PDB file of C-alpha atoms in Angstrom:
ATOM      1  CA  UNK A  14     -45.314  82.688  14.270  1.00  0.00           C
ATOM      2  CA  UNK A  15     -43.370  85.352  12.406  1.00  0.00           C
ATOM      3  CA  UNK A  16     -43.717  88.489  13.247  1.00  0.00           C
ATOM      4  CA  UNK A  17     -42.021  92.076  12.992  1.00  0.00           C
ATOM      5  CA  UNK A  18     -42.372  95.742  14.196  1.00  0.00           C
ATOM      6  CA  UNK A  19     -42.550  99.144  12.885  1.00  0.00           C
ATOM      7  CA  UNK A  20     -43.770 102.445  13.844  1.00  0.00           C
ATOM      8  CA  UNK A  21     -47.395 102.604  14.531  1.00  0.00           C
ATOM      9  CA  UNK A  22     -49.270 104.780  12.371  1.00  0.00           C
ATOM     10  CA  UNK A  23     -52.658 106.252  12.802  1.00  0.00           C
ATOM     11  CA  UNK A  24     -54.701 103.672   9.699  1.00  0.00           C
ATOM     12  CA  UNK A  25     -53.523 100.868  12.456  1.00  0.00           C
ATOM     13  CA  UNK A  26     -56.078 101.934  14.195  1.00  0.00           C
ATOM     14  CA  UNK A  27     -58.644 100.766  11.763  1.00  0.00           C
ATOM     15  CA  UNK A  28     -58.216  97.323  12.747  1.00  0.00           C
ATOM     16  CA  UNK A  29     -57.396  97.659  16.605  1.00  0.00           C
ATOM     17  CA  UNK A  30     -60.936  99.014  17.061  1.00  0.00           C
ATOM     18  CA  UNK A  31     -62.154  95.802  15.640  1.00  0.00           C
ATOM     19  CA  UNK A  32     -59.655  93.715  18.028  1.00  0.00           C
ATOM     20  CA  UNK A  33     -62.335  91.046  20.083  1.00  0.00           C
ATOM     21  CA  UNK A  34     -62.250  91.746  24.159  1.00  0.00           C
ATOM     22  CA  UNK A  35     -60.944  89.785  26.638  1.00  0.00           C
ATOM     23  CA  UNK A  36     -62.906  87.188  28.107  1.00  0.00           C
ATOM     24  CA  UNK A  37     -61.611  87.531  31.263  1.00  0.00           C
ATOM     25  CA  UNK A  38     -63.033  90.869  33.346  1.00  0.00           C
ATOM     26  CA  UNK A  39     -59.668  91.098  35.233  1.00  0.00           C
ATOM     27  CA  UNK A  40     -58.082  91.938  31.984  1.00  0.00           C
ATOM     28  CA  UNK A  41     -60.445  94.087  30.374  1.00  0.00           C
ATOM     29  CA  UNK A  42     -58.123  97.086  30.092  1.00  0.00           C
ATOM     30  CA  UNK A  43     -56.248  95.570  28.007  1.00  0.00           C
ATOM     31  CA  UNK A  44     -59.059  95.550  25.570  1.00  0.00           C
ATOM     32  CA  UNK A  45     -58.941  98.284  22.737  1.00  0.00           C
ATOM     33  CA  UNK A  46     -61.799 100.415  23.212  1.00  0.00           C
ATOM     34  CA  UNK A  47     -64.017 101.317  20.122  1.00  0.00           C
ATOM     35  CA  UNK A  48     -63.058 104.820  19.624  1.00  0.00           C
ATOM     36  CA  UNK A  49     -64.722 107.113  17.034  1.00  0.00           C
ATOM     37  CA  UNK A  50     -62.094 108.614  14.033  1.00  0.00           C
ATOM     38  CA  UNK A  51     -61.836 111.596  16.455  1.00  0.00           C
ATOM     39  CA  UNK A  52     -60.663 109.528  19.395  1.00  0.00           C
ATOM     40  CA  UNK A  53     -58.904 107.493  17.213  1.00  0.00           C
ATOM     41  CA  UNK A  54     -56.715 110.379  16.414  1.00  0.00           C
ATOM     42  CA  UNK A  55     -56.383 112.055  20.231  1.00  0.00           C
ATOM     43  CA  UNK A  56     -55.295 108.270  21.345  1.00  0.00           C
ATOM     44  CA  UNK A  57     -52.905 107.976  18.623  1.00  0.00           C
ATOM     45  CA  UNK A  58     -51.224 111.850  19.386  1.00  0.00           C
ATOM     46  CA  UNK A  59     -51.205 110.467  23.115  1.00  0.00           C
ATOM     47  CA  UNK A  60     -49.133 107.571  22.144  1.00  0.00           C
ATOM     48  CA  UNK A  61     -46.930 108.906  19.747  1.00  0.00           C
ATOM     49  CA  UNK A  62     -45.917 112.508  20.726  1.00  0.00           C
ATOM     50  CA  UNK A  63     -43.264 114.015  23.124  1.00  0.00           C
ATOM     51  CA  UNK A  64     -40.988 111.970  24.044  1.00  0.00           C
ATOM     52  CA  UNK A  65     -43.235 108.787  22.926  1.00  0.00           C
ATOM     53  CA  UNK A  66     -42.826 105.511  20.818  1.00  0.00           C
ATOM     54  CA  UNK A  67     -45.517 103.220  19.847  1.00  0.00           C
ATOM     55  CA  UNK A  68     -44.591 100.117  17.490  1.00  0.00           C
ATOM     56  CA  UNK A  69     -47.278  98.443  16.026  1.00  0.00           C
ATOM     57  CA  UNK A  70     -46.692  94.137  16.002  1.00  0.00           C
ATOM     58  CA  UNK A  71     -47.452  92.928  12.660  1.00  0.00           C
ATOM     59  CA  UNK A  72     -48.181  89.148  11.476  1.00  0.00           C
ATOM     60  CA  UNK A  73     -48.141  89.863   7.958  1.00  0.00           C
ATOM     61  CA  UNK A  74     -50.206  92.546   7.141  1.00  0.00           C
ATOM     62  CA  UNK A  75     -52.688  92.404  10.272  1.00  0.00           C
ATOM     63  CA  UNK A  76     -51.534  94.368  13.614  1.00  0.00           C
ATOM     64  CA  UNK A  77     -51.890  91.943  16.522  1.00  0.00           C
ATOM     65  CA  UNK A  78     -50.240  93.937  19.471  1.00  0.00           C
ATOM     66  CA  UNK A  79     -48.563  97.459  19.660  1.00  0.00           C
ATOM     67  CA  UNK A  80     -46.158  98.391  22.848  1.00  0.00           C
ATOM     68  CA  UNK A  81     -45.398 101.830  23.778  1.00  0.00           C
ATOM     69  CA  UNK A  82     -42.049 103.001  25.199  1.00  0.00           C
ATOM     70  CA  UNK A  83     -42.712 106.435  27.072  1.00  0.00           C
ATOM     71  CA  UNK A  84     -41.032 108.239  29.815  1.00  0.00           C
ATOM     72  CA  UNK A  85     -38.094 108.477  27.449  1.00  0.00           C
ATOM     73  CA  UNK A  86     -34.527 109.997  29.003  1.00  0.00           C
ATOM     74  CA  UNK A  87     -31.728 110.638  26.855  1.00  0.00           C
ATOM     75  CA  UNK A  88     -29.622 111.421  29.634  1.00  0.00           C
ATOM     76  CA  UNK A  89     -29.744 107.900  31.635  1.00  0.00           C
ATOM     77  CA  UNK A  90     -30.393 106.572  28.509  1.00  0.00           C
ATOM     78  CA  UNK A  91     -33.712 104.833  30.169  1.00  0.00           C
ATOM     79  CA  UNK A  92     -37.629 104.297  29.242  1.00  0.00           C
ATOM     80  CA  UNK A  93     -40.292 102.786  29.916  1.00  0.00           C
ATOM     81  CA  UNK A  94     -42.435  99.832  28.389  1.00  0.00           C
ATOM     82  CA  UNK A  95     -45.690  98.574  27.912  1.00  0.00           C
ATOM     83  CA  UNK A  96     -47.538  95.891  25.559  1.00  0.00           C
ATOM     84  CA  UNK A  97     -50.919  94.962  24.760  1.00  0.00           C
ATOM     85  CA  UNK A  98     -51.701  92.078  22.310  1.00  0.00           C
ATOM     86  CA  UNK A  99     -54.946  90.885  20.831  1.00  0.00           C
ATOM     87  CA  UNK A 100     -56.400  88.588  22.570  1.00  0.00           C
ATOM     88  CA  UNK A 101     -56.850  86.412  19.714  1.00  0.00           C
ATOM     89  CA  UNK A 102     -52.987  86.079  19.618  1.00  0.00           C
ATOM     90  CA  UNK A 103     -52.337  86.031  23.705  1.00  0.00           C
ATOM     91  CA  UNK A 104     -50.734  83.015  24.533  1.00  0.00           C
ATOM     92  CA  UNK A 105     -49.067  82.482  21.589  1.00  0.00           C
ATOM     93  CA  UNK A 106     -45.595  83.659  22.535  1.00  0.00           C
ATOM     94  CA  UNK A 107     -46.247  87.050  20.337  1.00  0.00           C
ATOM     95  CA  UNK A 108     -45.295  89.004  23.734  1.00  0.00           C
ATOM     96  CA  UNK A 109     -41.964  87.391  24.483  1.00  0.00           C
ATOM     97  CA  UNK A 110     -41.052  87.595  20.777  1.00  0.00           C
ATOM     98  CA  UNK A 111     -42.184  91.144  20.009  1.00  0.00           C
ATOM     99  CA  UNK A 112     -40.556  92.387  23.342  1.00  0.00           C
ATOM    100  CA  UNK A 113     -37.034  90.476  22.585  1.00  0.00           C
ATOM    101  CA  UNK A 114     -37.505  92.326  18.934  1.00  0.00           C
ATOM    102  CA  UNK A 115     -37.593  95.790  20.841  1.00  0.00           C
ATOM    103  CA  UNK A 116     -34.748  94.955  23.047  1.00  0.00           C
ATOM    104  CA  UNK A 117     -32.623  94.170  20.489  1.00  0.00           C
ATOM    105  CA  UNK A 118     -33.402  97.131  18.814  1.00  0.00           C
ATOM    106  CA  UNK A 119     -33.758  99.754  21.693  1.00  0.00           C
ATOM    107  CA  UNK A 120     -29.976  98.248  23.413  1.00  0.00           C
ATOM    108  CA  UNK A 121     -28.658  98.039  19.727  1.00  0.00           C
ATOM    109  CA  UNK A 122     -29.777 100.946  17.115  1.00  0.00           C
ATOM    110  CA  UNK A 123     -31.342 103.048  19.648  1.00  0.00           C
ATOM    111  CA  UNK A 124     -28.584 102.870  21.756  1.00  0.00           C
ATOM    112  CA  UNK A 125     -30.469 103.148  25.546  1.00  0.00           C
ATOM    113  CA  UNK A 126     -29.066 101.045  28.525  1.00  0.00           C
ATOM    114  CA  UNK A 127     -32.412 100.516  30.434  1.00  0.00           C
ATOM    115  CA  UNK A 128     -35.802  99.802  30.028  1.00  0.00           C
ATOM    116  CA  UNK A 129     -38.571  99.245  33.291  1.00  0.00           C
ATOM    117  CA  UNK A 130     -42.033  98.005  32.966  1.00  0.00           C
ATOM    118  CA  UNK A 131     -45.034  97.885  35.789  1.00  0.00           C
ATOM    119  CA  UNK A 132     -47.155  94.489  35.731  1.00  0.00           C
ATOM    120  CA  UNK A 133     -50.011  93.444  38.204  1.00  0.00           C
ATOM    121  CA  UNK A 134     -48.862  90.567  40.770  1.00  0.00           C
ATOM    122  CA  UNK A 135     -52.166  88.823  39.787  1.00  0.00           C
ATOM    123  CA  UNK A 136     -50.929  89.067  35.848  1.00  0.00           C
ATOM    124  CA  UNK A 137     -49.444  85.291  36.329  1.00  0.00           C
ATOM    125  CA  UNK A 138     -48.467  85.387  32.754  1.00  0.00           C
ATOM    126  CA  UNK A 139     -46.896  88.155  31.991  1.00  0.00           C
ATOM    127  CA  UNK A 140     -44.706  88.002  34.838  1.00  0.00           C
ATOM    128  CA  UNK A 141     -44.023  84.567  33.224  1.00  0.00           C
ATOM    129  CA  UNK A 142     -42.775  86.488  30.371  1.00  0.00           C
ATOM    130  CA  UNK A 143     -40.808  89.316  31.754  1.00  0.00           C
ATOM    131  CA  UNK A 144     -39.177  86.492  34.135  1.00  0.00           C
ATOM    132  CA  UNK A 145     -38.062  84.866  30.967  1.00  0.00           C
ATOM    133  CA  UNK A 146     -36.799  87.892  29.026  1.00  0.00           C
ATOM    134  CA  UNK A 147     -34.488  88.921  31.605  1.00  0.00           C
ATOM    135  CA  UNK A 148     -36.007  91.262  33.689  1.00  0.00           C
ATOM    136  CA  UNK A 149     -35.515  91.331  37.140  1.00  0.00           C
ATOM    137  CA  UNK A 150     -37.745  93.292  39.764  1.00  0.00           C
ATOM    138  CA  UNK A 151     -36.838  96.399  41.716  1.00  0.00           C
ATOM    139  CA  UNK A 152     -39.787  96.942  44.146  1.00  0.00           C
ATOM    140  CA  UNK A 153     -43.288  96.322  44.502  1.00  0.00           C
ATOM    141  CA  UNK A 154     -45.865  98.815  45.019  1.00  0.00           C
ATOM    142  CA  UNK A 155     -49.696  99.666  44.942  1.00  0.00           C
ATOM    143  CA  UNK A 156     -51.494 101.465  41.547  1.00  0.00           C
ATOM    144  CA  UNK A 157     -55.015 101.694  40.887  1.00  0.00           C
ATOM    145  CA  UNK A 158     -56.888  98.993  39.048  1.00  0.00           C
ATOM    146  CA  UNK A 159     -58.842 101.122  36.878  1.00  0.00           C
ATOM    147  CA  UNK A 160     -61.144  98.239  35.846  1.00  0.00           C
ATOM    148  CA  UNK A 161     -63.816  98.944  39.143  1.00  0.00           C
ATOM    149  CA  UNK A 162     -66.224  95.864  37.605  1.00  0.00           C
ATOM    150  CA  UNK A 163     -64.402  93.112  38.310  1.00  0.00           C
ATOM    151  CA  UNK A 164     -66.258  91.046  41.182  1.00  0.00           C
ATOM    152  CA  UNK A 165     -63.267  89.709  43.233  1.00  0.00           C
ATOM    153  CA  UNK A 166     -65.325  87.846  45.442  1.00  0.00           C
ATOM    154  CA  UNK A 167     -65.870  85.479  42.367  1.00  0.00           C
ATOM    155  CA  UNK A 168     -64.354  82.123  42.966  1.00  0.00           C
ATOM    156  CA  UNK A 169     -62.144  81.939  39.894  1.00  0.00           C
ATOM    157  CA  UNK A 170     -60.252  85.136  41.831  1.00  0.00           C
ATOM    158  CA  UNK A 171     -59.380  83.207  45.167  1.00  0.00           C
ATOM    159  CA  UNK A 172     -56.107  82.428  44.081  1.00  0.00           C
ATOM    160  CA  UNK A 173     -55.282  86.416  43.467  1.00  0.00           C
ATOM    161  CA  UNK A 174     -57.316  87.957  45.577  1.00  0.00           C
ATOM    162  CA  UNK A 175     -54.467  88.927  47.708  1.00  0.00           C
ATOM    163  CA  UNK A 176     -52.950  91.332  45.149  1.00  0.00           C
ATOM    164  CA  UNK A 177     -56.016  93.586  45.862  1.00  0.00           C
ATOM    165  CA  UNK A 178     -57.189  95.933  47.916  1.00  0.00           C
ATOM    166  CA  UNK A 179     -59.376  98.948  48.735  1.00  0.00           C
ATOM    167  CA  UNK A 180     -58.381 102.816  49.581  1.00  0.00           C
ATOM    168  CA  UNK A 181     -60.680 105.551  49.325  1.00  0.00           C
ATOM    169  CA  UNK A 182     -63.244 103.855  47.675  1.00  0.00           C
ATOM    170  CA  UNK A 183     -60.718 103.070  44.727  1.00  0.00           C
ATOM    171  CA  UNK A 184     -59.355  99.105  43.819  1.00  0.00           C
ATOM    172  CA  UNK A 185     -55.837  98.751  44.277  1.00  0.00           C
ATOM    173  CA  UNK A 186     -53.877  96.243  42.589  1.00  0.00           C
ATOM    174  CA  UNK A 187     -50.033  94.703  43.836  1.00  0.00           C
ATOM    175  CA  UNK A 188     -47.947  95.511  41.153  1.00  0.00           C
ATOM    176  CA  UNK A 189     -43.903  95.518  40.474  1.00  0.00           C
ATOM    177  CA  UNK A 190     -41.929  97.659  38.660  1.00  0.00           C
ATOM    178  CA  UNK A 191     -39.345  95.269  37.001  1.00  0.00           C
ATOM    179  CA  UNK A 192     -36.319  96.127  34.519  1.00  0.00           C
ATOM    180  CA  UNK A 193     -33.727  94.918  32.367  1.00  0.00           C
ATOM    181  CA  UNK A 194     -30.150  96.900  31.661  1.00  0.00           C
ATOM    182  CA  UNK A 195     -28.342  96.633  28.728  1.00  0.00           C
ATOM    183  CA  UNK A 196     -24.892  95.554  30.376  1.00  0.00           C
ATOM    184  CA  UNK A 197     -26.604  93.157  33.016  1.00  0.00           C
ATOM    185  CA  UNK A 198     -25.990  89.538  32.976  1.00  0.00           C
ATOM    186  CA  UNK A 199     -29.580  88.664  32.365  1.00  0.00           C
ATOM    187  CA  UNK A 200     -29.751  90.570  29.131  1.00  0.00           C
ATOM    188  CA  UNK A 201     -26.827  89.217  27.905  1.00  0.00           C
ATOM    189  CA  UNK A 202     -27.261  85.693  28.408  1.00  0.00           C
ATOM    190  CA  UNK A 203     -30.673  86.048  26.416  1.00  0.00           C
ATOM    191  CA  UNK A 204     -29.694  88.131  23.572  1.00  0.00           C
ATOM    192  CA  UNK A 205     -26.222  87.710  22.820  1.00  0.00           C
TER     193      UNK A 205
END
């Protein structure tokens, strides 16, 4: 599948409200919620303002995926990532491609040394992907699981059910903040 990146802009949206949802409860905030045109907008200004970057992922004309780089720092020359993609085009390979297309451009034209990401433990997957692109982990740590729905008890959750737990009330998911540097041996074995 071909596909290429470019600066989100705010029509995008037009589609992404449209996106279908996730089967999968465990992964239902990775949906795109149906915002009105004024939540539309604040969403958009959240994503692309101070010190933000959101690229849309295109297949021809039709946005399948966007990924945001925030936490921007011109001084170590470091950000951070994340990516959502439609589900209609998850497990496709759009992730691995669109994220290799950022790399290339964020270590090349942009000129920064270091990009981290946080994924879930449970998020099989993506970890899959991240593996394969090079990044490596630095530690592992506990963040909310803001979808507080999702039945772990369910069968189909035995096998992850250990990246959970409870604190005050709140669902807690395992998660690991992984990263790939410009100058390591990972990232240069993939991309150059």
């Amino acid at each position: 599948m071909e596909i290429h990146l470019r600066n989100l802009r705010l029509q995008d949206l037009e589609q992404m409200v449209k996106w279908e949802k996730n089967k999968d409860p465990l992964f239902a905030d990775y949906n795109f919620p149906t915002y009105s045109l004024r939540e539309q907008k604040l969403w958009y200004h959240s994503k692309t303002r101070y010190g933000k970057i959101c690229l849309a992922i295109l297949n021809e004309n039709n946005v399948i995926g966007y990924i945001s780089i925030r936490k921007l720092n011109p001084i170590s020359k470091s950000a951070e990532m994340g990516i959502i993609i439609r589900p209609l085009y998850q497990n496709m390979g759009v992730g691995e491609l669109a994220i290799s297309k950022m790399l290339s451009w964020f270590f090349g034209e942009f000129g920064y040394k270091k990009m981290t990401l946080y994924v879930g433990k449970y998020n099989k997957k993506a970890l899959c992907c991240y593996d394969k692109l090079g990044f490596k982990p630095l530690k592992e740590l506990y963040m909310t699981f803001e979808n507080e729905e999702v039945d772990l008890d369910l069968p189909e959750y035995a096998d992850i059910v250990r990246f959970f737990k409870i604190k005050n009330g709140k669902i807690m998911t395992l998660c690991l903040q992984m990263a790939i540097e410009k100058d390591s041996s990972s990232y240069k074995e993939r991309f150059s």
